[in-house]
Each structure stands twice: as structure tokens, then as C-alpha cells.
Coordinates of C-alpha atoms and ligand atoms in Angstrom, one line a residue:
X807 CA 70.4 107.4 117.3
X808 CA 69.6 110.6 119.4
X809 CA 66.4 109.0 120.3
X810 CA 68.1 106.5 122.1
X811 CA 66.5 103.5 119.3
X812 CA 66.6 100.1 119.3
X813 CA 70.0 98.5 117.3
X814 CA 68.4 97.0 114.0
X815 CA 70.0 93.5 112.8
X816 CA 72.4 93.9 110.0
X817 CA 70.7 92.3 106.8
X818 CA 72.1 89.5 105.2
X819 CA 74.0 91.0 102.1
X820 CA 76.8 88.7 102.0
X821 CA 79.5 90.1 103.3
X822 CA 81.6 89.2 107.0
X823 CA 80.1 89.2 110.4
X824 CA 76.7 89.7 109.8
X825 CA 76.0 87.0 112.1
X826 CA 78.8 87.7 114.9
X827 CA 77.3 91.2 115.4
X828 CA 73.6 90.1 115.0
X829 CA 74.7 87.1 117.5
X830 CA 76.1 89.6 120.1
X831 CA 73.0 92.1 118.9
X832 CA 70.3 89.3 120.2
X833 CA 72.7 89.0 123.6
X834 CA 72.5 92.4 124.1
X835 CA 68.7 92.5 123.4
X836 CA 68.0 90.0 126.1
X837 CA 69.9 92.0 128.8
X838 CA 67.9 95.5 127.9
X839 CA 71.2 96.7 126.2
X840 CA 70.1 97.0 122.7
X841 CA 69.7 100.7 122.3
X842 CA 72.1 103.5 121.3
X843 CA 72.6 104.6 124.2
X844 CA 72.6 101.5 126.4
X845 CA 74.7 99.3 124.0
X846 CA 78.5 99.0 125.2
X847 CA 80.5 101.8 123.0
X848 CA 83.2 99.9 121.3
X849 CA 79.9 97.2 120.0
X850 CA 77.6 100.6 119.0
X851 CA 80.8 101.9 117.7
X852 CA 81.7 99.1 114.9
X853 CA 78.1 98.3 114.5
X854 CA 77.2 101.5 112.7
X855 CA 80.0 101.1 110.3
X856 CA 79.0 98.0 109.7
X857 CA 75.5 98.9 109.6
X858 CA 76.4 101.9 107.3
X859 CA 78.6 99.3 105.1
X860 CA 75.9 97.4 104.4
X861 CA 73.5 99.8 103.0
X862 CA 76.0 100.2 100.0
X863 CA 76.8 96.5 99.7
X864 CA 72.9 95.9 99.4
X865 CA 73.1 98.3 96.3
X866 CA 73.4 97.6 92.6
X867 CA 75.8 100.6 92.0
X868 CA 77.2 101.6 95.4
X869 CA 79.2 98.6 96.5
X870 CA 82.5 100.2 96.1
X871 CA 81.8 103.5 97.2
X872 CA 83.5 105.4 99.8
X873 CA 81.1 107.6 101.9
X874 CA 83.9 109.0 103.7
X875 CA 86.9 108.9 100.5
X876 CA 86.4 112.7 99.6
X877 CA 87.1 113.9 103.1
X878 CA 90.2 111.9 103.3
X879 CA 91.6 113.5 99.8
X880 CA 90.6 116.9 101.3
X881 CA 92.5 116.2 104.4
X882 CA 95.5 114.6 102.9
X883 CA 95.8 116.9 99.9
X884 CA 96.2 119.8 102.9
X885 CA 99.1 117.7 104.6
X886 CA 101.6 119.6 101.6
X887 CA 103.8 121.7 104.0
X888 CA 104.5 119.1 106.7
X889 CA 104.8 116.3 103.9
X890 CA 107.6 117.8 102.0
X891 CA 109.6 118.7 105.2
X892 CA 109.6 115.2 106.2
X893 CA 110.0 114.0 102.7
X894 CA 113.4 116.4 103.0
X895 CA 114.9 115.0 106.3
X896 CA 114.4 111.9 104.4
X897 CA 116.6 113.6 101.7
X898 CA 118.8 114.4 104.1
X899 CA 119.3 111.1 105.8
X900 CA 119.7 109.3 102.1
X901 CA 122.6 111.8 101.6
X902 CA 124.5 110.7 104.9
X903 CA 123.5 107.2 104.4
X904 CA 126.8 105.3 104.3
X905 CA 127.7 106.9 107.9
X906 CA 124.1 106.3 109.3
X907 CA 123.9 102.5 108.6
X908 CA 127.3 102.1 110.4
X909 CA 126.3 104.2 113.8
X910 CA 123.9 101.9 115.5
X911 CA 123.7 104.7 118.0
X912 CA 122.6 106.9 115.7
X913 CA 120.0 104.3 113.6
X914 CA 118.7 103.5 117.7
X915 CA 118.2 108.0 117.8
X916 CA 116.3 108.4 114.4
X917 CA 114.2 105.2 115.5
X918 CA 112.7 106.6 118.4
X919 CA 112.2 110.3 116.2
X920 CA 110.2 107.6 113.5
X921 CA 108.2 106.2 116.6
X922 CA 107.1 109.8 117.5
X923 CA 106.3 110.8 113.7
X924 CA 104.4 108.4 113.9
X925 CA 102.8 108.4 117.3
X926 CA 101.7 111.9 116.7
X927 CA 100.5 111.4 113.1
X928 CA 97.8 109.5 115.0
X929 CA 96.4 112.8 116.2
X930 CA 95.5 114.4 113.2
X931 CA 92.0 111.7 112.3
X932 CA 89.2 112.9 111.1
X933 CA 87.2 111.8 114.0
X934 CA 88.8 114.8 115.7
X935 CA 89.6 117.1 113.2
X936 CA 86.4 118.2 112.5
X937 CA 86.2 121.6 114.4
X938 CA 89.0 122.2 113.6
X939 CA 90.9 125.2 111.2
X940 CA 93.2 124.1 108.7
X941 CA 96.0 125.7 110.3
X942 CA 95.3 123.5 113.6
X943 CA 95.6 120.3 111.6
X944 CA 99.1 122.1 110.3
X945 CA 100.4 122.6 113.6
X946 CA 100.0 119.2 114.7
X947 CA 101.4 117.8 111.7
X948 CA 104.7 119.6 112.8
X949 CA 106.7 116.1 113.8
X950 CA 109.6 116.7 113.3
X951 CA 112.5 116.4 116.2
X952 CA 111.6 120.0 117.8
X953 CA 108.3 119.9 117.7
X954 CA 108.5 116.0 119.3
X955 CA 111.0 117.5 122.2
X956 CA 107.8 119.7 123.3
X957 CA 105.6 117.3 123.3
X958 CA 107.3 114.6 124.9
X959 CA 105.9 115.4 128.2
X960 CA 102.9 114.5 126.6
X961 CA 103.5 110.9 126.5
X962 CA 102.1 109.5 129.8
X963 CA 103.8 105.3 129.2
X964 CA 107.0 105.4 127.0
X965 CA 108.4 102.1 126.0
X966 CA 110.6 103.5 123.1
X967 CA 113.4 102.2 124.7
X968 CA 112.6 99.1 125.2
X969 CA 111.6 98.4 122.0
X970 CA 114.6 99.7 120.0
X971 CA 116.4 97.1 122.2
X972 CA 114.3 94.5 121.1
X973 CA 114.3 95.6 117.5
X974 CA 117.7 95.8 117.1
X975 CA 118.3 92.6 117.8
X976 CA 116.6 91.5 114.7
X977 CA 118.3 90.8 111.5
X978 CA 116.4 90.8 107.8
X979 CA 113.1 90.7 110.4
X980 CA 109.5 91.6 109.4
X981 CA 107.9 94.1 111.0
X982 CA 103.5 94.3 110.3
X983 CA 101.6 97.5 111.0
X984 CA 98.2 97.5 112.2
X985 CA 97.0 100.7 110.5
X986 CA 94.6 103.6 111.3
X987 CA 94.2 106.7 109.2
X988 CA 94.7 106.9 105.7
X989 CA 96.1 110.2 105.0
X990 CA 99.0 111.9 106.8
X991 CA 99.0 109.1 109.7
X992 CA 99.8 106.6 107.0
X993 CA 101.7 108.3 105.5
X994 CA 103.9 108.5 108.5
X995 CA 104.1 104.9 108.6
X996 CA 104.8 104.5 105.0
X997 CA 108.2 106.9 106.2
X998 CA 108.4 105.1 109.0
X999 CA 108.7 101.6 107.1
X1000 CA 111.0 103.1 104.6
X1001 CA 113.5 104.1 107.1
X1002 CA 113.3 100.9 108.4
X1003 CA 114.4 99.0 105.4
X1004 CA 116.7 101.2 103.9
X1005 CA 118.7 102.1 106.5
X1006 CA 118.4 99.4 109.4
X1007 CA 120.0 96.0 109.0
X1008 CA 117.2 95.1 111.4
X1009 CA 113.8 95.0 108.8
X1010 CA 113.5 93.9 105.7
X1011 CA 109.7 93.4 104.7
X1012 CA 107.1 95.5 106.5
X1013 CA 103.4 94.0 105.9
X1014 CA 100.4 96.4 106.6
X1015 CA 97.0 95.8 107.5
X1016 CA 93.9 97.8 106.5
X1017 CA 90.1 97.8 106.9
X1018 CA 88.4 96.2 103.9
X1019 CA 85.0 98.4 104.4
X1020 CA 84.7 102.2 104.7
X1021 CA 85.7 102.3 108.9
X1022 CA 85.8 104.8 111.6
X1023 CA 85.6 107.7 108.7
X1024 CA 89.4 107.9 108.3
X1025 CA 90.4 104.3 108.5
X1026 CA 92.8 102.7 105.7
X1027 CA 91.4 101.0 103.0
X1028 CA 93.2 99.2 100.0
X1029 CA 92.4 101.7 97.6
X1030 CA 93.0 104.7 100.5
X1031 CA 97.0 102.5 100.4
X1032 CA 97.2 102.7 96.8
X1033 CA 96.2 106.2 96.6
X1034 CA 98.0 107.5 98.7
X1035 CA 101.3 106.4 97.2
X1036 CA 99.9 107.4 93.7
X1037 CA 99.5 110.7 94.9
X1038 CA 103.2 110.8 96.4
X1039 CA 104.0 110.4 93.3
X1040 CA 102.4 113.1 91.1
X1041 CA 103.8 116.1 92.0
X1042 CA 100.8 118.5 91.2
X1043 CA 98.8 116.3 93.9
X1044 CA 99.8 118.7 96.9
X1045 CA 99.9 122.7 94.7
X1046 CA 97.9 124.1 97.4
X1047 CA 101.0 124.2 99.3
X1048 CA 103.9 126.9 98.2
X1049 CA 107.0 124.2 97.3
X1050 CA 110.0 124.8 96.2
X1051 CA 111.3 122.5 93.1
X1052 CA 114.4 121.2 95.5
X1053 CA 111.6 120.2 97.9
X1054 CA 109.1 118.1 95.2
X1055 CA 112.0 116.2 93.8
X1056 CA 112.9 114.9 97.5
X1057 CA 109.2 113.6 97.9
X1058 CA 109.6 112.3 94.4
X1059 CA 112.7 110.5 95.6
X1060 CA 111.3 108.7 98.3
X1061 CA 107.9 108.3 97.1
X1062 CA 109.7 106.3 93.8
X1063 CA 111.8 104.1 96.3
X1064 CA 108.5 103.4 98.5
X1065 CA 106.8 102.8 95.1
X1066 CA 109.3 100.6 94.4
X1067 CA 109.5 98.8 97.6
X1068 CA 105.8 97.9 97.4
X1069 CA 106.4 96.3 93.5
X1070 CA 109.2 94.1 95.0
X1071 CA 107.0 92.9 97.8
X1072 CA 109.3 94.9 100.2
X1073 CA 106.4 96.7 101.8
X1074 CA 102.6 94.9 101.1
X1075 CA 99.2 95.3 101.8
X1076 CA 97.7 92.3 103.9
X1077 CA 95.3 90.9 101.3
X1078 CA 95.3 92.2 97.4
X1079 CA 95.8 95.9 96.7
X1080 CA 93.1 95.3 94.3
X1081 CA 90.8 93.9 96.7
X1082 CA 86.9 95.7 96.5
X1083 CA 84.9 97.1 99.5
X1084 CA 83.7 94.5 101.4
X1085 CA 86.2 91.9 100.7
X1086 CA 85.3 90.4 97.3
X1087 CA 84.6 87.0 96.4
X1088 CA 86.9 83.7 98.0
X1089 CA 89.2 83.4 100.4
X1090 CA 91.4 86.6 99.6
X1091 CA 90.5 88.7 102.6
X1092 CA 90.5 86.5 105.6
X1093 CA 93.2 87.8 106.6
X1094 CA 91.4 91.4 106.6
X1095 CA 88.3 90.6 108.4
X1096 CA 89.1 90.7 111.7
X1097 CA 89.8 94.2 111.7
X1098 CA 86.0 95.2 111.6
X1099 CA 84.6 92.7 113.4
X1100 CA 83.0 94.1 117.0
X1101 CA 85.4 91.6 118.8
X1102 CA 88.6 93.1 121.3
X1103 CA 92.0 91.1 119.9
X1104 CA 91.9 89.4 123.3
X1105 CA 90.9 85.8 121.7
X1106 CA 92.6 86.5 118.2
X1107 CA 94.0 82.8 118.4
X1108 CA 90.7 81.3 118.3
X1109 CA 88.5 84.4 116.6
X1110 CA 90.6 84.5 113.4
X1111 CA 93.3 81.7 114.1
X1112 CA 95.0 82.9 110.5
X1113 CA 95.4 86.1 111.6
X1114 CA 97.0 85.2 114.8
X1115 CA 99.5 82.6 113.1
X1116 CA 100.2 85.2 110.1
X1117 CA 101.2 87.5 113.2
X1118 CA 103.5 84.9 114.9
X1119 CA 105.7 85.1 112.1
X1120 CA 106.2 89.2 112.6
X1121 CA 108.9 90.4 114.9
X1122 CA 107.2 93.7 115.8
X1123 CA 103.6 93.9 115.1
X1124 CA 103.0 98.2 115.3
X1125 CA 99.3 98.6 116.5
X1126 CA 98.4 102.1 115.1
X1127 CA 95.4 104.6 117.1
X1128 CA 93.1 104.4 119.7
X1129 CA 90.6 102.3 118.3
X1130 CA 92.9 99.8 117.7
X1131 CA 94.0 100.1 121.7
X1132 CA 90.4 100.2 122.9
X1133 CA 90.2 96.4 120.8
X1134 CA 93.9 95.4 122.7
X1135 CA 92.6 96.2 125.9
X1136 CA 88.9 95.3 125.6
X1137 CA 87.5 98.9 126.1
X1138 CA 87.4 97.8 130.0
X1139 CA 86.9 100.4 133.0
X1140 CA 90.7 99.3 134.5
X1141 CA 92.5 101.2 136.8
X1142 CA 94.8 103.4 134.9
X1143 CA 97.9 101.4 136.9
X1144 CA 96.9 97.7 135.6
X1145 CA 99.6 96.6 133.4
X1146 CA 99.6 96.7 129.7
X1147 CA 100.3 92.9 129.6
X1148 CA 97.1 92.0 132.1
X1149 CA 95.2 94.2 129.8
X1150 CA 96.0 92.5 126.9
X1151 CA 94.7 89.2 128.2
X1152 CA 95.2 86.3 126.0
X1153 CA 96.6 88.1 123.7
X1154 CA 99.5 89.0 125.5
X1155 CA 103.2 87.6 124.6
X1156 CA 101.5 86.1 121.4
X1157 CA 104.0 88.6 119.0
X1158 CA 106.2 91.4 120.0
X1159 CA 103.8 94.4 119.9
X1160 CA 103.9 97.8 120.1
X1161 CA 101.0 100.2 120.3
X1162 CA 101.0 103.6 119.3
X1163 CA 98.3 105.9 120.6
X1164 CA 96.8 109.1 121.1
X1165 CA 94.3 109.2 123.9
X1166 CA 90.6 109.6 122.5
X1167 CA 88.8 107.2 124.5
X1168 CA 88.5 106.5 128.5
X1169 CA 90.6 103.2 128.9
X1170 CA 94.4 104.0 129.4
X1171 CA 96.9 101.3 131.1
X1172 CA 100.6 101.2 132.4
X1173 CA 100.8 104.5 133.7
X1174 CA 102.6 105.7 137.1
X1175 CA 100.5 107.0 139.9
X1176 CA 102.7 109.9 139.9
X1177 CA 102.8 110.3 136.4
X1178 CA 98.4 110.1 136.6
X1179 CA 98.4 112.4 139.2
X1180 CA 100.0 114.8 138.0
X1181 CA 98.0 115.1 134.8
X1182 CA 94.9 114.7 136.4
X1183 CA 95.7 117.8 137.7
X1184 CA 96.9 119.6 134.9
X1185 CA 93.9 118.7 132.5
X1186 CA 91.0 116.6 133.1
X1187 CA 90.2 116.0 129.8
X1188 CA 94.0 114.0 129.2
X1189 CA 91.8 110.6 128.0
X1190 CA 90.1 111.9 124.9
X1191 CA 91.3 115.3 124.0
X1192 CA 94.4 113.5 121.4
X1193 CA 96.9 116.1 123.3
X1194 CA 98.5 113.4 125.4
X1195 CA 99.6 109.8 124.6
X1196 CA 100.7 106.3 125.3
X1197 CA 104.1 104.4 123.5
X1198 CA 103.0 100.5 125.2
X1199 CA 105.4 97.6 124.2
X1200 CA 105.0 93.7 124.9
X1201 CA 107.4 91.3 123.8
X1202 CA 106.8 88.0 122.7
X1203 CA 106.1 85.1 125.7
X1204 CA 109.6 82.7 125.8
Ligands
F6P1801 O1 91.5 107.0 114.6 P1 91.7 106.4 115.9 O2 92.9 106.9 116.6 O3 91.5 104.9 116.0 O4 90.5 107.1 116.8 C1 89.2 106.6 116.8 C2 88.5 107.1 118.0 O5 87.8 108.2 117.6 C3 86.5 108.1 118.2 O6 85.6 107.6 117.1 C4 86.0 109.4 118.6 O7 86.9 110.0 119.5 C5 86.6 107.1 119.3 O8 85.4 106.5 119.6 C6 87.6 106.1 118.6 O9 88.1 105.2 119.4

């Protein structure tokens, strides 16, 4: 890679895309673009993951394993002290739950404090976390309301209003996340969810979608989902962190009702929580491909028309990370002031959607000149330092 090499075809060992990303390899080789470092990013990106991926799925004994599984335990397993505080406003908010449901101004307030949770839970990947000390990755896992009020300023585009009044014109909808990092980000959206279901009239199934091969280092994979709610569950999972017996039995209270949520069908996995690296055998994980293909989501309706009619059906569909908003807006050079819907392209209007995102990468749409300015000034390193972010809603086209 640091030699600048050529890109080797993937091998054929059975699993998706080998031929999409050997198809767009052969493109690339014809234009002089096939090396590391003249190959565009976002293709170079997903091709070594892929690349890496198939070097275990050529194996006899290695096709389920993880490369990256042990780093996300040791991440997640040091997530203790902001887990259980979050796990106790959730106490709190069960407690006051007969007066919450029926203040619609108060359900539209601890919306937009779940949409930061889980905004800023974005930061913490692994892709960024590595130089940094344990008690930087415990500082930005602070999310709670104070800690969002300072970094609000942060957040460069911020659709959070608009959205709540989309949202809460649903009844009994379905909302579908688009998911990033296993760990404390999903866990954050597994909080997220919960609040949505138990205390909103507004959602009543929540569908989330993961990576079925080893992605991006921190990505969410089946097993990563059922883990992690495993590991809610056991109450010696987090004893590096000091906890008081008040605070495990709150986690244990709403990691049971998530638990159970997830038996009933309330909250589900995309394909089958049982489904192996790589996708498995038949038909199962169709609707899990797409998410590590090299393509941007800009022609989802005829890349993976499944996918696209699955997501018609949602009434939000949450797209978590920056990787996911590189793929939304096609990793493209715009000017920062181009709209979210142009960048979108094809895609746009299709479902209601929402991205979440912390800036790690160049391309960032929607924002004011003012706004851009400003920042520009304050710190020139606002697109991929994960200090500043972007809340970018679309609704659905009439
Ligand atoms: O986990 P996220 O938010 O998708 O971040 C992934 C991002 O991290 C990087 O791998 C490195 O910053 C980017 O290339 C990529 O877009």
C-alpha cells in the first residue's frame, strides 16, 4: 500500500461482489487509476475490506473470524461509566412515564436529546480512536443533555427540527437504522430505538441494518448486535467501571426490555441474527449486501432494487456515520453550499431520511456560507477531525 502498488482482483471465493469491484477494478486499470494511491478513496477504501474479507473466506478455519472483534470488546467493555448514566436517565424517564407519553412537547425535547446521543456516539469509532487515551474516549462519550448544550455549536447543518415534525406525525410507524459502529455508537441507537417505542406513540418496530463481513474495523456485524445486547445483560460484563448496585439494575432494566423487544420482533436485525461472515448460503442476506458493496446509494433502486423497496416501507430511515454519508453523497468534491437533496441524487425523496454524522472525511453539504466561514476560520481541520458535525434530513418525494 505505501508503495503505491497496483490493486490485485479479489479472487473468486464465493461470496458478494467479487465481480462489481473486479468490474470497476478493470475500469480503473484502463484509466491509470489502479494503484493505492491513484484509485478514488471511497473504491480503495471498501476494496481492502473486501480484499481483507476474502482472505478468511478462502480459509478452511477462518471464515467466521473477526480480525477486528477483540478491539471492539476492548472498546465497548471501557464504555462502563457513560453506559450506566445513560442507562439511568432511562430509569428516570421509565419512572415519569405516564406524564411523558402525554406531553408531546416534552416526547418532541427528549427526541432531539436521543438525536444528539446518538449523533455524537458516532464520534467515538475506532477509525479515530486509536491515539487516543482511555479517558479521551470517556469524555466524548459524555452525551448527556450538558455535555450536548456545549457542543451544539458544533453541529454545522441541523435539521432536528424538521424531522421531529415529520416524525411526529407518524402513528405505529417503522423507523430502520443504517448502522455504523458496534460498540457504544450502537449502543446509542439501541437507546435511541427504545425510547422510541416505549414512549412515542409515533414508532413501533425499528429494523436495523449491519455489515455482514468484518467492515471499516468498527462496523456492526450480526454477531457485534447480538453481543452487544448479551453483554447489556450480564452485569459483570462492564466491572472495570466503579457501579453502584442502583446503577446495574437500571441497565438491567432496560437491557431486559430491549432484549425483549428484539424476541417480539419489536426491534430486528435486517437479515438473520444468526447469519455467518460473509452472508451464508441462499437468499438470506440480500437484503445485507449492499452495505459493502463499493457503490454510493445514489442508484439503490436499480443496484439492490430489494433494498430500496424494503426501505420505501420505512418512515424514517436513520443513516448512521460518515461512511455511510460519503456513500449518500457519492464522496464528490461539491461545494460545501450544494444542497443535501442535489447530493443525494437519485436517491433523493425515495424514504424519509435522516443522516447522522460526524465529519471524518472532505465532502460536507447544506451548510450556510456564514456558518462555513466562520469555521473555516476557527479550525481548518472541521472536515475530518470528528469535533464538528452534520444533522441532514430529506423527506420523502409526494
Ligand atoms: O465509522 P464512520 O463514522 O463511518 O467513519 C469511517 C471513516 O473513517 C475513516 O476510515 C478514517 O477517517 C474514513 O475514511 C471513513 O469514512
Amino acid at each position: 500500500m505505501a508503495r503505491d502498488h497496483a490493486l490485485e482482483p479479489i479472487p473468486q471465493d464465493g461470496e458478494p461482489h467479487v465481480d462489481l469491484y473486479n468490474g470497476r477494478l478493470e475500469r480503473l486499470t484502463q484509466q491509470s487509476r489502479n494503484t493505492w494511491f491513484t484509485a478514488p478513496w471511497l473504491y480503495a477504501e471498501c476494496y481492502l475490506y473486501r480484499f481483507l474479507r476474502s482472505l478468511f473466506a478462502q480459509s478452511q478455519h477462518w471464515r467466521d473470524y473477526d480480525p477486528f472483534f477483540s478491539q471492539k470488546v476492548d472498546v465497548f467493555q471501557k464504555s462502563g461509566p457513560s453506559i450506566y448514566r445513560i442507562a439511568s436517565s432511562m430509569h428516570d424517564l421509565e419512572i415519569a412515564k405516564a406524564n411523558v407519553e402525554s406531553d408531546e412537547g416534552r416526547i418532541g425535547a427528549l427526541f432531539q436529546e436521543m438525536i444528539q446521543m446518538c449523533l455524537w456516539g458516532n464520534a467515538t469509532d475506532l477509525s479515530l480512536l486509536t491515539h487516543m487515551t482511555l479517558s479521551d474516549i470517556q469524555n466524548l462519550q459524555t452525551v448527556e443533555k450538558e455535555a450536548q448544550s456545549a457542543r451544539k455549536q458544533f453541529i454545522m447543518k441541523d435539521d432536528q427540527g424538521q424531522v421531529w415534525k415529520h416524525l411526529k406525525q407518524v402513528k405505529g410507524g417503522r423507523v430502520d437504522f443504517v448502522l455504523d459502529n458496534a460498540g457504544f455508537e450502537v449502543f446509542t441507537d439501541l437507546v435511541f430505538a427504545d425510547f422510541l417505542v416505549t414512549y412515542t406513540p409515533h414508532v413501533s418496530k425499528v429494523v436495523f441494518h449491519g455489515k455482514l463481513i468484518p467492515w471499516f474495523v468498527s462496523d456492526v456485524t450480526p454477531l457485534d448486535f447480538k453481543y452487544t445486547i448479551a453483554s447489556l445483560l450480564d452485569e459483570t460484563y462492564f466491572s472495570s467501571a466503579p457501579a453502584l448496585q442502583e446503577q446495574k439494575d437500571h441497565l438491567n432494566e432496560m437491557a431486559t426490555r430491549i432484549s425483549k423487544y428484539v424476541e417480539e420482533g419489536v426491534l430486528m436485525f435486517s437479515v438473520p441474527i444468526e447469519t455467518p461472515l460473509g452472508g451464508g448460503d441462499g437468499d438470506v442476506s440480500k437484503l445485507g449486501e449492499f452495505w459493502t458493496s463499493p457503490l454510493p446509494f445514489w442508484n439503490m433502486e436499480q443496484d439492490c432494487a430489494e433494498l430500496w423497496n424494503d426501505l420505501r416501507k420505512s418512515d424514517l430511515v436513520i443513516f448512521k456515520g460518515d461512511l455511510n454519508y460519503r456513500k449518500l453523497t457519492g464522496d464528490i468534491k461539491w461545494p460545501s453550499t450544494t444542497s443535501f437533496e442535489s447530493a443525494l441524487g437519485p436517491l433523493a425523496g425515495s424514504f424519509p431520511l435522516l443522516s447522522l454524522r460526524t465529519n471524518k472525511a472532505d465532502v460536507a453539504v447544506g451548510i450556510d456560507q456564514e456558518i462555513l466561514d466562520e469555521v473555516e476560520q476557527k479550525d481548518k481541520k472541521w472536515r475530518v477531525n470528528g469535533k464538528y458535525a452534520l444533522i441532514s434530513f430529506l423527506p420523502k418525494a409526494k
